[in-house]
Amino acid sequence: QFQLDLALIEGSCHLPQLQCIHWRNDELAVCCSPDHPLAKLGRPLTPQDFLNVEWILREEGSGTREVFDNAILQDVPDANIRLTLGHNEAILKIVAGGLGMSCISRLAIEPLIEKGQLVILETPFWELTRPLHVLVHRQKYQGPGLKAFMNFCENRVN
């Protein structure tokens, strides 16, 4: 219906009328409160260390959840998913409060790390990267403002 000039999405789109342009990759990370037992373990973690933790995650169908399901559930198939929510901020507040852990974008986690409310657990055994794309309609006019914004996005984050 040509109501939007563009969309920035996680994952990809397979609609033929939309042009899906890879924008950048987004790295996810496993995070928890600094007081969580795994944050205090004092040794490199293994997938087995995550067998009994409680997870606070994004909802099924989100790109973030898809990365979790494809990576972490391979090693922890019976993961205790205690709560699913649709907003990163809500998830991070719950996790910072000491309830479970999450797997979410590093960009979303960083402000709470700086405040000392969250820590990232090193998990080199899991591939936690997802693509971010710009979507534009193939038949919609791309004016100078839209082109300038797309150039800004490309140059600002790469």
GROMACS .gro file of C-alpha atoms in nm:
model
  158
    1GLN     CA    1   0.000   0.000   0.000
    2PHE     CA    2   0.311   0.223  -0.014
    3GLN     CA    3   0.256   0.354   0.340
    4LEU     CA    4   0.620   0.313   0.447
    5ASP     CA    5   0.934   0.430   0.274
    6LEU     CA    6   1.149   0.161   0.433
    7ALA     CA    7   1.169  -0.082   0.720
    8LEU     CA    8   1.465  -0.201   0.927
    9ILE     CA    9   1.404  -0.562   1.026
   10GLU     CA   10   1.575  -0.854   1.194
   11GLY     CA   11   1.588  -1.166   0.983
   12SER     CA   12   1.495  -1.156   0.618
   13CYS     CA   13   1.193  -1.111   0.396
   14HIS     CA   14   1.089  -1.321   0.100
   15LEU     CA   15   0.815  -1.107  -0.053
   16PRO     CA   16   0.892  -1.048  -0.421
   17GLN     CA   17   0.759  -0.691  -0.418
   18LEU     CA   18   1.014  -0.592  -0.151
   19GLN     CA   19   1.385  -0.545  -0.198
   20CYS     CA   20   1.570  -0.697   0.099
   21ILE     CA   21   1.911  -0.533   0.141
   22HIS     CA   22   2.154  -0.675   0.398
   23TRP     CA   23   2.233  -0.387   0.630
   24ARG     CA   24   2.456  -0.536   0.900
   25ASN     CA   25   2.490  -0.828   1.138
   26ASP     CA   26   2.372  -0.801   1.495
   27GLU     CA   27   2.552  -0.998   1.762
   28LEU     CA   28   2.344  -1.145   2.041
   29ALA     CA   29   2.484  -1.239   2.381
   30VAL     CA   30   2.383  -1.437   2.686
   31CYS     CA   31   2.345  -1.203   2.982
   32CYS     CA   32   2.254  -1.221   3.348
   33SER     CA   33   2.279  -1.030   3.673
   34PRO     CA   34   2.633  -0.998   3.813
   35ASP     CA   35   2.501  -1.195   4.112
   36HIS     CA   36   2.391  -1.496   3.906
   37PRO     CA   37   2.585  -1.815   3.997
   38LEU     CA   38   2.716  -1.856   3.641
   39ALA     CA   39   2.855  -1.501   3.647
   40LYS     CA   40   3.058  -1.596   3.955
   41LEU     CA   41   3.173  -1.939   3.839
   42GLY     CA   42   3.533  -1.832   3.777
   43ARG     CA   43   3.605  -2.068   3.486
   44PRO     CA   44   3.517  -2.088   3.117
   45LEU     CA   45   3.157  -2.194   3.069
   46THR     CA   46   3.035  -2.495   2.873
   47PRO     CA   47   2.691  -2.566   2.726
   48GLN     CA   48   2.629  -2.807   3.015
   49ASP     CA   49   2.648  -2.516   3.259
   50PHE     CA   50   2.321  -2.388   3.110
   51LEU     CA   51   2.115  -2.705   3.160
   52ASN     CA   52   1.939  -2.583   3.474
   53VAL     CA   53   1.909  -2.208   3.425
   54GLU     CA   54   1.584  -2.017   3.377
   55TRP     CA   55   1.551  -1.819   3.055
   56ILE     CA   56   1.362  -1.494   2.996
   57LEU     CA   57   1.330  -1.464   2.618
   58ARG     CA   58   1.170  -1.287   2.327
   59GLU     CA   59   0.851  -1.435   2.186
   60GLU     CA   60   0.846  -1.712   1.929
   61GLY     CA   61   0.857  -1.571   1.577
   62SER     CA   62   1.106  -1.296   1.662
   63GLY     CA   63   1.449  -1.301   1.499
   64THR     CA   64   1.611  -1.298   1.842
   65ARG     CA   65   1.418  -1.606   1.949
   66GLU     CA   66   1.503  -1.780   1.622
   67VAL     CA   67   1.876  -1.739   1.693
   68PHE     CA   68   1.827  -1.878   2.046
   69ASP     CA   69   1.628  -2.175   1.917
   70ASN     CA   70   1.879  -2.255   1.642
   71ALA     CA   71   2.190  -2.221   1.858
   72ILE     CA   72   2.123  -2.279   2.226
   73LEU     CA   73   1.841  -2.532   2.202
   74GLN     CA   74   2.075  -2.761   2.010
   75ASP     CA   75   2.279  -2.806   2.329
   76VAL     CA   76   2.004  -2.739   2.584
   77PRO     CA   77   1.693  -2.897   2.425
   78ASP     CA   78   1.497  -2.894   2.752
   79ALA     CA   79   1.577  -2.531   2.835
   80ASN     CA   80   1.361  -2.392   3.115
   81ILE     CA   81   1.197  -2.098   2.939
   82ARG     CA   82   1.031  -1.929   3.233
   83LEU     CA   83   0.891  -1.625   3.055
   84THR     CA   84   0.859  -1.486   2.702
   85LEU     CA   85   0.802  -1.118   2.632
   86GLY     CA   86   0.784  -0.893   2.328
   87HIS     CA   87   1.006  -0.611   2.453
   88ASN     CA   88   1.381  -0.613   2.511
   89GLU     CA   89   1.361  -0.350   2.785
   90ALA     CA   90   1.120  -0.556   2.994
   91ILE     CA   91   1.333  -0.867   2.954
   92LEU     CA   92   1.650  -0.686   3.054
   93LYS     CA   93   1.491  -0.530   3.364
   94ILE     CA   94   1.372  -0.871   3.481
   95VAL     CA   95   1.713  -1.030   3.421
   96ALA     CA   96   1.894  -0.738   3.587
   97GLY     CA   97   1.664  -0.795   3.884
   98GLY     CA   98   1.810  -1.143   3.926
   99LEU     CA   99   1.546  -1.360   3.760
  100GLY     CA  100   1.712  -1.592   3.509
  101MET     CA  101   1.915  -1.497   3.206
  102SER     CA  102   1.851  -1.400   2.849
  103CYS     CA  103   1.995  -1.409   2.499
  104ILE     CA  104   1.949  -1.068   2.339
  105SER     CA  105   2.124  -0.811   2.121
  106ARG     CA  106   2.452  -0.679   2.262
  107LEU     CA  107   2.339  -0.331   2.159
  108ALA     CA  108   2.042  -0.359   2.396
  109ILE     CA  109   2.254  -0.502   2.679
  110GLU     CA  110   2.538  -0.247   2.673
  111PRO     CA  111   2.367   0.036   2.868
  112LEU     CA  112   2.293  -0.200   3.158
  113ILE     CA  113   2.648  -0.337   3.151
  114GLU     CA  114   2.780   0.018   3.185
  115LYS     CA  115   2.557   0.064   3.492
  116GLY     CA  116   2.681  -0.263   3.644
  117GLN     CA  117   2.334  -0.421   3.630
  118LEU     CA  118   2.416  -0.697   3.376
  119VAL     CA  119   2.713  -0.901   3.263
  120ILE     CA  120   2.769  -1.090   2.941
  121LEU     CA  121   2.862  -1.456   2.972
  122GLU     CA  122   3.121  -1.572   2.719
  123THR     CA  123   2.965  -1.844   2.503
  124PRO     CA  124   3.203  -1.901   2.208
  125PHE     CA  125   3.046  -2.243   2.151
  126TRP     CA  126   2.722  -2.082   2.022
  127GLU     CA  127   2.679  -1.881   1.701
  128LEU     CA  128   2.464  -1.589   1.813
  129THR     CA  129   2.457  -1.361   1.510
  130ARG     CA  130   2.156  -1.252   1.309
  131PRO     CA  131   2.124  -1.043   0.994
  132LEU     CA  132   1.953  -0.707   0.989
  133HIS     CA  133   1.797  -0.589   0.663
  134VAL     CA  134   1.656  -0.276   0.504
  135LEU     CA  135   1.333  -0.335   0.315
  136VAL     CA  136   1.214  -0.104   0.040
  137HIS     CA  137   0.929  -0.152  -0.204
  138ARG     CA  138   1.062  -0.220  -0.552
  139GLN     CA  139   0.807   0.011  -0.717
  140LYS     CA  140   0.806   0.301  -0.471
  141TYR     CA  141   0.992   0.619  -0.563
  142GLN     CA  142   1.308   0.666  -0.357
  143GLY     CA  143   1.344   1.038  -0.310
  144PRO     CA  144   1.658   1.219  -0.196
  145GLY     CA  145   1.555   1.210   0.171
  146LEU     CA  146   1.509   0.833   0.168
  147LYS     CA  147   1.837   0.781  -0.018
  148ALA     CA  148   2.018   1.008   0.229
  149PHE     CA  149   1.876   0.814   0.523
  150MET     CA  150   1.978   0.482   0.369
  151ASN     CA  151   2.331   0.616   0.312
  152PHE     CA  152   2.339   0.744   0.670
  153CYS     CA  153   2.243   0.401   0.804
  154GLU     CA  154   2.500   0.227   0.589
  155ASN     CA  155   2.784   0.463   0.678
  156ARG     CA  156   2.695   0.518   1.043
  157VAL     CA  157   2.693   0.159   1.160
  158ASN     CA  158   2.948  -0.015   0.939
   0.00000   0.00000   0.00000
